[in-house]
Tab-separated table of C-alpha atoms in Angstrom:
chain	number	residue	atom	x	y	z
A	1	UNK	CA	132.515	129.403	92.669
A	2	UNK	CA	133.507	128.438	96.271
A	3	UNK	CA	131.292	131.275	97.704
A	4	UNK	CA	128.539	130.425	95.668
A	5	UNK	CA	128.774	126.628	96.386
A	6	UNK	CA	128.944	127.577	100.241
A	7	UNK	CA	125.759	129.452	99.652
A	8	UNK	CA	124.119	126.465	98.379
A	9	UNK	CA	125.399	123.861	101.326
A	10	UNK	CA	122.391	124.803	103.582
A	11	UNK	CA	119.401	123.819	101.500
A	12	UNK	CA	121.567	120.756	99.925
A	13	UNK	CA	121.956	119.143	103.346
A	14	UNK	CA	117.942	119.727	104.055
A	15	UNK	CA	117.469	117.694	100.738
A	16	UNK	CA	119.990	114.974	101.461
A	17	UNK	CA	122.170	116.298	98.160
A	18	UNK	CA	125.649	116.083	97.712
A	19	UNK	CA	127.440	119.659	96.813
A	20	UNK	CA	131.078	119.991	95.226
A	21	UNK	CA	132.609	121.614	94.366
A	22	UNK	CA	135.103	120.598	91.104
A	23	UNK	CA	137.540	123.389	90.306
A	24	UNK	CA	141.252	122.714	88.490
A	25	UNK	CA	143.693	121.481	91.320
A	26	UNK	CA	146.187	123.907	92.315
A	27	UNK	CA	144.759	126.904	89.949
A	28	UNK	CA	145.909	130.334	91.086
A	29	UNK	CA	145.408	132.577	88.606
A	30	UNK	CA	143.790	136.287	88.489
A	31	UNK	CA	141.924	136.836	85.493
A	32	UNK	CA	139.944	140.041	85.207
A	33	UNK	CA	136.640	139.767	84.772
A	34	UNK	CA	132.813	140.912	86.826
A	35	UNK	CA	132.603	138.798	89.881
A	36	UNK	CA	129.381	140.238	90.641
A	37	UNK	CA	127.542	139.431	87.540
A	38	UNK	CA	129.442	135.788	87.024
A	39	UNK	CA	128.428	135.062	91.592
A	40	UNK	CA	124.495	136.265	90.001
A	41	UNK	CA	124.811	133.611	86.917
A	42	UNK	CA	126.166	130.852	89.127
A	43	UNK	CA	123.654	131.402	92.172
A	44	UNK	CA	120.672	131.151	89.869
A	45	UNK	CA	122.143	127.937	88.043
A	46	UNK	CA	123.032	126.441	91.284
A	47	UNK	CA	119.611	127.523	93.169
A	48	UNK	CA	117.424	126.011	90.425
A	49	UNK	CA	119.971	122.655	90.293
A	50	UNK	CA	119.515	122.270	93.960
A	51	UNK	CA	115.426	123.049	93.699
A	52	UNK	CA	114.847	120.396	90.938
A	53	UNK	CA	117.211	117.640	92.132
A	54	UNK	CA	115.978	115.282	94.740
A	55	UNK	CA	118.857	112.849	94.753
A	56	UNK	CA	121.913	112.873	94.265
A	57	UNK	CA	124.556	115.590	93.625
A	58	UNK	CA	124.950	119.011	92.323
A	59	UNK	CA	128.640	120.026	91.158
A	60	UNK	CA	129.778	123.372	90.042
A	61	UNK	CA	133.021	122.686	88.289
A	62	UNK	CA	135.194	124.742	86.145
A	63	UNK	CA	137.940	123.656	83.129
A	64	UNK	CA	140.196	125.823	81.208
A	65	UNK	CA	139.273	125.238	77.468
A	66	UNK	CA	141.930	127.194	76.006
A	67	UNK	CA	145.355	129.331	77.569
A	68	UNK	CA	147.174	131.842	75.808
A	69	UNK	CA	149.846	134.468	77.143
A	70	UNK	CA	146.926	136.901	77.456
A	71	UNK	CA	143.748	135.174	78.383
A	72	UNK	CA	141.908	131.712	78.931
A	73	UNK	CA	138.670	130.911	77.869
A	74	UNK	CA	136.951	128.846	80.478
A	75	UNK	CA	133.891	126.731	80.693
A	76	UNK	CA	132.001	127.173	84.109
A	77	UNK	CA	129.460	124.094	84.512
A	78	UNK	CA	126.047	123.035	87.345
A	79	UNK	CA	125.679	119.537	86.397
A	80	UNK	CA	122.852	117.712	89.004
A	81	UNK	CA	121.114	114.797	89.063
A	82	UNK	CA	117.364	116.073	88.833
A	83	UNK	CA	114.343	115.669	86.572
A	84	UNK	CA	116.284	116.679	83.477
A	85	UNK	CA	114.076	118.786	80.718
A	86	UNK	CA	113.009	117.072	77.720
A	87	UNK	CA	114.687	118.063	73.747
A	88	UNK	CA	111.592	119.787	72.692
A	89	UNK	CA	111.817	122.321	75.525
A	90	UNK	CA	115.010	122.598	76.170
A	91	UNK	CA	115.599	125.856	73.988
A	92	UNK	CA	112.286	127.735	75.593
A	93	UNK	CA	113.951	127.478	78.791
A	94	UNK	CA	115.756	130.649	78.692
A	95	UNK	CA	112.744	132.547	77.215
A	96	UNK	CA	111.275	134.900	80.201
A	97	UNK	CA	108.756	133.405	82.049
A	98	UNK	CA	108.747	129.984	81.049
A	99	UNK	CA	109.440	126.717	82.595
A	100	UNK	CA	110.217	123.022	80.759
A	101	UNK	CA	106.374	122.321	81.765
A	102	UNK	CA	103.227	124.115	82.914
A	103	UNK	CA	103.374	121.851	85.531
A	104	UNK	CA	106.743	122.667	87.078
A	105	UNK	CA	105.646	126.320	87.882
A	106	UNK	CA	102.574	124.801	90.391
A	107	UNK	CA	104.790	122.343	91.797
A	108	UNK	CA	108.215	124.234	92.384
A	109	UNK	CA	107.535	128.253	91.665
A	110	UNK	CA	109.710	130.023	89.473
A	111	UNK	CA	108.794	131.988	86.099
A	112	UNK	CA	112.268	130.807	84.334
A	113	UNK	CA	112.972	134.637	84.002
A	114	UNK	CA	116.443	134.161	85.729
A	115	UNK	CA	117.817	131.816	83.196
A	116	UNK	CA	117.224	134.524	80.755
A	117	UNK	CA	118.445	137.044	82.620
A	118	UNK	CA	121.892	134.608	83.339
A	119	UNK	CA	121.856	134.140	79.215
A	120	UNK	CA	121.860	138.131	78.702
A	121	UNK	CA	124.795	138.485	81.220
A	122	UNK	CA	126.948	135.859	79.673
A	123	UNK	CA	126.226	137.310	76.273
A	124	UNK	CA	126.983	140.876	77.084
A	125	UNK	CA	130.076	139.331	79.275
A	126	UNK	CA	130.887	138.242	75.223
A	127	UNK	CA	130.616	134.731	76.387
A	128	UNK	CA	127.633	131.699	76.111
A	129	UNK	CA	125.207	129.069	77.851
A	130	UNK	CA	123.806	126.263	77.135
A	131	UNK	CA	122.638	123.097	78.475
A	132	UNK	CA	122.876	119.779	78.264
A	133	UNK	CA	119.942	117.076	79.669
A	134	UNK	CA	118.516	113.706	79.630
A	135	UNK	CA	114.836	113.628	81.440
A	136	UNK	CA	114.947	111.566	84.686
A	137	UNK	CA	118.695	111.770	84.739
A	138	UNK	CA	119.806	116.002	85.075
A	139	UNK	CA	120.849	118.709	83.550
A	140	UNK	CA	124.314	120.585	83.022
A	141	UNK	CA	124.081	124.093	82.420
A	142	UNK	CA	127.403	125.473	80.434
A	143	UNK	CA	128.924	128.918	80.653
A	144	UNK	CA	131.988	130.038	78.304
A	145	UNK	CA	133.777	133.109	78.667
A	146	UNK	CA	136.962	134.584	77.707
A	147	UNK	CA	138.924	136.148	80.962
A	148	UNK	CA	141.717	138.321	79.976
A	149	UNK	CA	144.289	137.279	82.424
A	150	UNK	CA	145.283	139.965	85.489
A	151	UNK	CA	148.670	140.797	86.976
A	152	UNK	CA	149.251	138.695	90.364
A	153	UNK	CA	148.764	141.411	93.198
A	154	UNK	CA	152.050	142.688	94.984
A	155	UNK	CA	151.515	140.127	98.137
A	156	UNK	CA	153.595	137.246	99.456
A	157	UNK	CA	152.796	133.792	98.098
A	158	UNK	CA	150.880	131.302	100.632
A	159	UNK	CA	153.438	128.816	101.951
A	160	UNK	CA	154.571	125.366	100.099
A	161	UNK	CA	152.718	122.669	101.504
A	162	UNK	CA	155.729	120.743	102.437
A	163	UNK	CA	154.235	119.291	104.888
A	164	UNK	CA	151.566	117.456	102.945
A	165	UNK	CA	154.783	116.221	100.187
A	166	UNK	CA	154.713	112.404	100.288
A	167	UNK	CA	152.100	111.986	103.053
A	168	UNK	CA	149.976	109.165	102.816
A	169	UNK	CA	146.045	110.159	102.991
A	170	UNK	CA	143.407	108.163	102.637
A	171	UNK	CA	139.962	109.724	101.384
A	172	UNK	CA	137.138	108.038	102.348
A	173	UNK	CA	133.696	109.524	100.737
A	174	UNK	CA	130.418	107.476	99.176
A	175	UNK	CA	130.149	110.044	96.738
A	176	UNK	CA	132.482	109.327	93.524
A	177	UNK	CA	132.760	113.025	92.424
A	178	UNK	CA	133.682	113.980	96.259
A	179	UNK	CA	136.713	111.493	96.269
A	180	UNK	CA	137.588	112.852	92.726
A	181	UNK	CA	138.071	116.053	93.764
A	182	UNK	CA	139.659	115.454	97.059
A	183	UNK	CA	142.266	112.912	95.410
A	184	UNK	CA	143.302	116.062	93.214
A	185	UNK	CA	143.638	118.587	95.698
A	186	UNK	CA	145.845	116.246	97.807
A	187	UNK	CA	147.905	114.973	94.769
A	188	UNK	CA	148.270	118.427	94.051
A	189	UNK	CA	149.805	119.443	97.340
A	190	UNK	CA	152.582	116.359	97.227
A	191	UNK	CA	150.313	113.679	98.751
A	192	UNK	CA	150.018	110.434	97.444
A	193	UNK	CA	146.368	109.555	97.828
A	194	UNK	CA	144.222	106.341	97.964
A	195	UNK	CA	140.282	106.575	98.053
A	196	UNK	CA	137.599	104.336	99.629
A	197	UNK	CA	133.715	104.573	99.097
A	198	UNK	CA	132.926	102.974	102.133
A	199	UNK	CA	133.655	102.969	106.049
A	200	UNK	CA	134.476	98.863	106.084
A	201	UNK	CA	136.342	99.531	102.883
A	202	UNK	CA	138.540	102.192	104.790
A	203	UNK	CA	139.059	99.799	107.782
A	204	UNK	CA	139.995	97.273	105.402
A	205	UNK	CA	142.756	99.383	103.572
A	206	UNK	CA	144.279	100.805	107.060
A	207	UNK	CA	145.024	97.183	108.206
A	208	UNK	CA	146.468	96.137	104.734
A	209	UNK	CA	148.203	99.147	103.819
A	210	UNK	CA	151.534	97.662	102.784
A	211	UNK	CA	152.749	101.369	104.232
A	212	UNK	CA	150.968	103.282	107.204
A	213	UNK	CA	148.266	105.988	106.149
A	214	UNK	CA	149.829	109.076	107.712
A	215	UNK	CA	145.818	111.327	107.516
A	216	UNK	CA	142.493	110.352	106.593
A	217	UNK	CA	139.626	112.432	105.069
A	218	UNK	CA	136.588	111.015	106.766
A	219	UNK	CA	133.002	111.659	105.355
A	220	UNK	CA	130.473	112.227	108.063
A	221	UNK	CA	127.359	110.690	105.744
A	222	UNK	CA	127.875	106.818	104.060
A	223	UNK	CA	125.221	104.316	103.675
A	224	UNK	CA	127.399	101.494	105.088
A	225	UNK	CA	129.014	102.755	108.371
A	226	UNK	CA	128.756	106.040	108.981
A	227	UNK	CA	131.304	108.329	109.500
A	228	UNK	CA	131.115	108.286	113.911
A	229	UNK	CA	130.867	104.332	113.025
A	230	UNK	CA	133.965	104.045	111.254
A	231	UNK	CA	135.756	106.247	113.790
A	232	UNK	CA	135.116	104.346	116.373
A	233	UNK	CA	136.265	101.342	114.843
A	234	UNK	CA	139.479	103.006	114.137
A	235	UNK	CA	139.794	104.472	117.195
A	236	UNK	CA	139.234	100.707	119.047
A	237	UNK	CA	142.516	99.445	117.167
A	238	UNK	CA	145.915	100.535	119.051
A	239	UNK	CA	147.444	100.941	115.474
A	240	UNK	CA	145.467	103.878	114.828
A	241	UNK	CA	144.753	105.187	118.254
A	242	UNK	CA	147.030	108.704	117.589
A	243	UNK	CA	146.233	108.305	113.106
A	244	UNK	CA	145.077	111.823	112.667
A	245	UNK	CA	141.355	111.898	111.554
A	246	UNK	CA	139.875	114.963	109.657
A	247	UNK	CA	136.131	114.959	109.190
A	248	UNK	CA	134.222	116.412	106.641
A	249	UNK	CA	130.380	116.905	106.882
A	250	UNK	CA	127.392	118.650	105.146
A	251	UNK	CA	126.125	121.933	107.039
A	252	UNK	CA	123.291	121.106	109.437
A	253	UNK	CA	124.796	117.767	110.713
A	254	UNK	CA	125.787	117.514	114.634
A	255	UNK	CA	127.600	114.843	116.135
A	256	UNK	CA	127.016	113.148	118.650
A	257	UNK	CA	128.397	113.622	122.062
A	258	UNK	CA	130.437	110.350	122.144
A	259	UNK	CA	131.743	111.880	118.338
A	260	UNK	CA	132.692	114.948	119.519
A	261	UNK	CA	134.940	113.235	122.551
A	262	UNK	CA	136.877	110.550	120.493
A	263	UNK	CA	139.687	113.094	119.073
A	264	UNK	CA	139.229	114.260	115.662
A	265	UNK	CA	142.180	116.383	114.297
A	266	UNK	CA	139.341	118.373	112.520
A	267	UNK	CA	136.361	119.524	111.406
A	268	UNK	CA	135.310	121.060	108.424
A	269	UNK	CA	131.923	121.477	106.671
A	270	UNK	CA	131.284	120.569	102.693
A	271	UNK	CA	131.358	121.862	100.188
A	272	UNK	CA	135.378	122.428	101.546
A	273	UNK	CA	137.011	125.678	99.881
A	274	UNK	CA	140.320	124.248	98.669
A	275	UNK	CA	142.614	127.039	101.198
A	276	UNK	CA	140.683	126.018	104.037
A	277	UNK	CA	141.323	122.420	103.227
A	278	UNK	CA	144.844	123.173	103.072
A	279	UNK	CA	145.613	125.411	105.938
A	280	UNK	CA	143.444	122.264	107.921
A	281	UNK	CA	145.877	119.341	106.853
A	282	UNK	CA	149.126	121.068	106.828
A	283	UNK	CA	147.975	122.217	110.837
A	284	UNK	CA	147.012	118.602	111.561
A	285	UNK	CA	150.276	117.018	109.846
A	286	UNK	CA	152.803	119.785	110.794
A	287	UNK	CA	152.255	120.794	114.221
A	288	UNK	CA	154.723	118.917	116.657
A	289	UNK	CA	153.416	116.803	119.630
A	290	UNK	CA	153.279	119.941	122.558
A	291	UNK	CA	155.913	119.118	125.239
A	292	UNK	CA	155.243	116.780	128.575
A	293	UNK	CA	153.634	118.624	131.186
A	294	UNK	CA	154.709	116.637	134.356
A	295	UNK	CA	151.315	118.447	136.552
A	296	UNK	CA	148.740	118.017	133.542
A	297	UNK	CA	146.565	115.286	134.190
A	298	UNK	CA	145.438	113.045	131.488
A	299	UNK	CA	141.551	113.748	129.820
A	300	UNK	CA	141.224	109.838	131.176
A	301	UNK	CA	141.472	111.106	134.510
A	302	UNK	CA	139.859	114.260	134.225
A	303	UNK	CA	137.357	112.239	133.320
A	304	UNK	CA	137.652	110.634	136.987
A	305	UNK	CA	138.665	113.117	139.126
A	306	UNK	CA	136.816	116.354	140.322
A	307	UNK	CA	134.654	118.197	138.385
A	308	UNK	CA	136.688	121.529	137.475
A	309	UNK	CA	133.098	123.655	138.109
A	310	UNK	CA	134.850	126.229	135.943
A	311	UNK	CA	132.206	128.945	133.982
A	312	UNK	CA	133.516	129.393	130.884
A	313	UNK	CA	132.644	131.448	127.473
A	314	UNK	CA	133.281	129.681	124.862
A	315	UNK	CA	134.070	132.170	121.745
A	316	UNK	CA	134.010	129.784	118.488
A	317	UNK	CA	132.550	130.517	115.127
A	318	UNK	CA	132.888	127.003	113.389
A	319	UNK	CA	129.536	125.137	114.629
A	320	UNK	CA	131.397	121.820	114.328
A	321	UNK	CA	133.999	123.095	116.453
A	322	UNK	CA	132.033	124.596	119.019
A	323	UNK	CA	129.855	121.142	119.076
A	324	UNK	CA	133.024	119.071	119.602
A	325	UNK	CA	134.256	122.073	122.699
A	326	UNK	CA	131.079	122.452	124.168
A	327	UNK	CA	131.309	117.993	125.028
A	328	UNK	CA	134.317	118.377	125.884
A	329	UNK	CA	133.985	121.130	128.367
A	330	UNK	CA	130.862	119.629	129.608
A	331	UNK	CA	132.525	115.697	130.121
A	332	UNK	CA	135.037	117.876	132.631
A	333	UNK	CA	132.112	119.538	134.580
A	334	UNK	CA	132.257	122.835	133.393
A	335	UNK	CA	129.244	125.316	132.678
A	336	UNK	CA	129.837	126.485	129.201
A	337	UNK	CA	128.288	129.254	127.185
A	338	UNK	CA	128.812	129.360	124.060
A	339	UNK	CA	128.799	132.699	121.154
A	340	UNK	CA	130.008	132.629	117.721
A	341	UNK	CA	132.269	136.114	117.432
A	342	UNK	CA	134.084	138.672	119.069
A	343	UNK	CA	131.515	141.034	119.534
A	344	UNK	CA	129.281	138.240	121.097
A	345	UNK	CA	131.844	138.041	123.471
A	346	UNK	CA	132.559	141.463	124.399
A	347	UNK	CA	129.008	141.346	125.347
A	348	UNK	CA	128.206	138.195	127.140
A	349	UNK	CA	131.406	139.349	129.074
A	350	UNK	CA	129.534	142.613	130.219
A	351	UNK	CA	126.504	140.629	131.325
A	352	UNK	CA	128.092	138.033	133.922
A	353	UNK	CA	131.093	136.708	135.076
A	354	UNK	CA	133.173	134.297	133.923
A	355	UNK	CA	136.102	131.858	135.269
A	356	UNK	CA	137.996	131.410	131.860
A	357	UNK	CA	137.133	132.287	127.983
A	358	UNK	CA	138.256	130.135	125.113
A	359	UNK	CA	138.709	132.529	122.405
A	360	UNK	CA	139.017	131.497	119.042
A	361	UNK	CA	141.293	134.066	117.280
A	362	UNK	CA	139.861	134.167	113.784
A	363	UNK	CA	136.262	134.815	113.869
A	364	UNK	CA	133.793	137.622	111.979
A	365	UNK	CA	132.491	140.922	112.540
A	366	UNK	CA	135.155	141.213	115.374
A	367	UNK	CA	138.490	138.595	115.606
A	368	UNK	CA	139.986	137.380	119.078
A	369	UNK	CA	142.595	139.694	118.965
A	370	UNK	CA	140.429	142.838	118.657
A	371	UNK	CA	137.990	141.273	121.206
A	372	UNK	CA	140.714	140.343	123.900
A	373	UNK	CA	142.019	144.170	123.531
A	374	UNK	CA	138.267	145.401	124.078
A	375	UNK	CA	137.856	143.167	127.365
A	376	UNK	CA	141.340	144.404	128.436
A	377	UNK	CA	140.531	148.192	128.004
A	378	UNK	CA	137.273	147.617	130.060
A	379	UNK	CA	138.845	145.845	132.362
A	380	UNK	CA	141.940	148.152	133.214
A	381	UNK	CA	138.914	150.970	133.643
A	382	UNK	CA	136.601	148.933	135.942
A	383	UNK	CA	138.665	146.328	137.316
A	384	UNK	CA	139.341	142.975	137.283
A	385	UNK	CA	141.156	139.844	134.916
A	386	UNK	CA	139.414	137.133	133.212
A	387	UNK	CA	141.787	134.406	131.939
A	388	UNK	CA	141.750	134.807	127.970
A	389	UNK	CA	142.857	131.720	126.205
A	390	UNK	CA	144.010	131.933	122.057
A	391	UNK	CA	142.768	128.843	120.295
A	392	UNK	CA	144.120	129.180	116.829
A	393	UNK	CA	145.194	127.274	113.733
A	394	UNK	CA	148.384	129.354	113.505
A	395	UNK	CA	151.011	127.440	115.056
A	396	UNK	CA	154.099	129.742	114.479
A	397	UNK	CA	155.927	131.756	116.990
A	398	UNK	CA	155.182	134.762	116.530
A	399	UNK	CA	151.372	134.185	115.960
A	400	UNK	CA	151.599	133.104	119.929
A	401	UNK	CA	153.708	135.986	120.624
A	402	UNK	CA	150.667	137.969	119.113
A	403	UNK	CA	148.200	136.486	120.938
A	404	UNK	CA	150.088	136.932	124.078
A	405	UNK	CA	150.860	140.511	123.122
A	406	UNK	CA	146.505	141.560	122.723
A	407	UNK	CA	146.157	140.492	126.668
A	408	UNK	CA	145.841	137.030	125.681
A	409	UNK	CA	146.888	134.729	129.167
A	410	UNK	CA	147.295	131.256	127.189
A	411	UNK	CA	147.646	130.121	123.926
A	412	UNK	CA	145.921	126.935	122.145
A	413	UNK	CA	146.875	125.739	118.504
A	414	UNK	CA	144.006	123.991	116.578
A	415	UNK	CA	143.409	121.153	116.258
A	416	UNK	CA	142.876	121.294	119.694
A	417	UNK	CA	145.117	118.752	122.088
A	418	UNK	CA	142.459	118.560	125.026
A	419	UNK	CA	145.223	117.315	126.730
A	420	UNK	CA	147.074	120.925	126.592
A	421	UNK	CA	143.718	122.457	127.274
A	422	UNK	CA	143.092	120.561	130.148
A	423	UNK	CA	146.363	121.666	131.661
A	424	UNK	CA	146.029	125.124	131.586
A	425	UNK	CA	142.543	124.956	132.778
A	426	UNK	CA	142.953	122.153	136.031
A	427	UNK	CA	145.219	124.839	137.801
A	428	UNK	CA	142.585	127.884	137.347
A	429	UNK	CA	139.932	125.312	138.681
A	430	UNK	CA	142.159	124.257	141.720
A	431	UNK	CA	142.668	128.398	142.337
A	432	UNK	CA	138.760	128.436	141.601
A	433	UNK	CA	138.399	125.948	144.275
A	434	UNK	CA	141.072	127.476	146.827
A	435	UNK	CA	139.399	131.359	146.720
A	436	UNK	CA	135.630	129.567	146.557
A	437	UNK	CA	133.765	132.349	144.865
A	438	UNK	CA	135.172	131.764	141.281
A	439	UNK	CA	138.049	133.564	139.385
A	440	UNK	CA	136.034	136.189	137.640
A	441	UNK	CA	133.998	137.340	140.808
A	442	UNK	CA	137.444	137.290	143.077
A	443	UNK	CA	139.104	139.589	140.111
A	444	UNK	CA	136.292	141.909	140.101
């Protein structure tokens, strides 16, 4: 349901909709089933939700009806907020090609064939769908089906969110069904949770929180003060200056560059999948402060100083990420290209020279790791050695050990401390500076 609501984020955000994503907090259970022919039934269901909502929301959201030792039966629901489809023709709906009204075909295309088509799968799956709607106020297409449940596979269990036990979080989101579901995921995980529909209503709660807020879930889009808005005005009272901010916004949004410098912990695009959420938080609230560098100067005085004239790849699949590096890089005079995977990288590597590369170790089609090990190979047959840094959400040990171990020169733990960055890059700028023809040409 995750996959198929990430599908759907892109032409949400071009409408203005807001997409959740409402699944049973803390679920982990493998039920055996056709993934392929329940992704088809959901896609079509959330497609047409999206097309015939203007307003509003669209929320795929699951419940568990009924659990025994062998199975559960489990209702899978797109409720929106769209033109509805009167009593009279609700039934012909699922007849091939027809539509609620004449009318609807001209204006939004469509023959209705794939709601019959999503009937006949849930039938032959042994399972139903209905709907549900009121004209002017949406529709809620229902699936039911009977999973028989699956043996967990032979593989280690994700990690305890210890971290998150007790924390205080604040969710701030306009949308009621967005704090809803946030609220459970964190309560699930330990947290103890407060929400806010508004930015002056989250202002208002961090300065008379009877206890300190220890994270807060931002949303990017509010109609009062938006989410750069209320950042700022957290961000301009000492209490908060180091409260660890984690922003969440629709695909398609960009921030702007004074966003991008004030220090969010985070970044992650709605609809959130629930282990992305979670590996996100625990990194913001477990990773410890990095250790004092006496010789790293401060981003203040970066800001100040020299330019460090550094040419640098920047290798960074998350667009929100990359928007927030690219500022950054830019505010401390570098020249900054930027590609979204390892095999981007490889090749922008083979095309011109480079000071530094900021590579982000999990990425698709090829990771960091495999990338760095490519660029190494190359460079051990043609010579030369372009600093590689690791930016990674993995914090542990041995994760930096691996990075180090694929030809990696530095290592980075998300959220990125610019601070840290900024030391290990001021020294390759004054060597930069001391050679004057640049790192990468010198090496080669």
């Amino acid at each position: 349901m995750e996959e198929v609501a990430g599908l759907l984020g892109a032409g949400a955000a071009r409408k203005g909709l807001e997409l959740a994503c409402d699944l049973p907090a803390g679920t982990s259970i493998h039920l055996r089933g056709d993934p392929g022919r329940l992704r088809q039934i959901l896609t079509n269901l959330g497609g047409n939700a999206v097309k015939f909502t203007h307003e509003g929301e669209v929320v795929l959201a699951a419940e568990v009806l009924e659990e025994t030792r062998e199975a559960l039966r489990l209702r899978l629901s797109v409720r929106d907020t769209g033109i509805g489809i009167p009593p009279d023709r609700q039934a012909m709906i699922f007849e091939s090609f027809t539509q609620a009204d004449g009318s609807m075909t001209r204006r939004y295309g469509g023959t209705g064939l794939g709601l019959m088509i999503s009937r006949q799968l849930a039938e032959l799956m042994g399972g139903t769908m209905d709907v549900t709607s009121t004209p002017g106020a949406g529709s809620t297409f229902h699936v039911e089906l009977t999973l028989a449940k699956k043996p967990q596979p032979a593989i280690a269990p994700p990690p305890p969110a210890v971290a998150l036990a007790g924390l205080r979080v604040l969710v701030v989101d306009d949308n009621e069904t967005n704090r809803r579901v946030l609220q459970g995921h964190c309560r699930a995980w330990g947290a103890q949770v407060d929400a806010v529909d508004s930015g002056s209503a989250a202002l208002q709660a961090l300065r008379e929180a009877a206890e300190p807020y220890g994270l807060v879930l931002l949303d990017m889009q509010m109609p009062d003060i938006d989410g750069e808005q209320t950042m700022r005005a957290i961000r301009c009272d000492p209490r908060f200056a180091d409260l660890p901010v984690v922003l969440l916004a629709s695909m398609g949004q960009c921030l702007s560059a004074e966003a991008r410098a004030m220090g969010f912990a985070a970044a992650l695009t709605k609809p959130v999948r629930q282990p992305h959420l979670l590996k996100a938080l625990t990194a913001v609230v477990a990773r410890p402060e990095p250790a004092p560098r006496p010789a790293a100067p401060s981003a203040a005085a970066a800001d100040a100083a020299t330019p460090l004239g550094l040419r640098v790849l920047l290798a960074e699949d998350n667009p929100v990420n990359q928007q927030v590096a690219l500022a950054m890089l830019r505010r401390w005079g570098c020249r900054v290209d930027a590609v979204g995977n390892g095999r981007e990288a490889v090749e922008a590597l083979g095309r011109a020279p480079y000071d530094v590369v900021l590579m982000d170790v999990q990425m698709p089609e090829v990771d960091g790791l495999s990338a760095t090990a490519a660029i190494r190979v190359r460079e051990h047959a043609g010579g030369g050695h372009v600093p590689i840094v690791a930016l990674t959400a993995h914090a542990m040990p041995e994760d930096r050990e691996r990075c180090l171990g694929a030809g990696m020169d530095h290592y980075v733990a998300k959220p990125t401390k610019w601070s840290e960055l900024l030391a290990i890059l001021v020294p390759l700028a004054a060597a930069r500076r001391d050679d004057g023809s640049g790192l990468a040409a010198a090496a080669s």
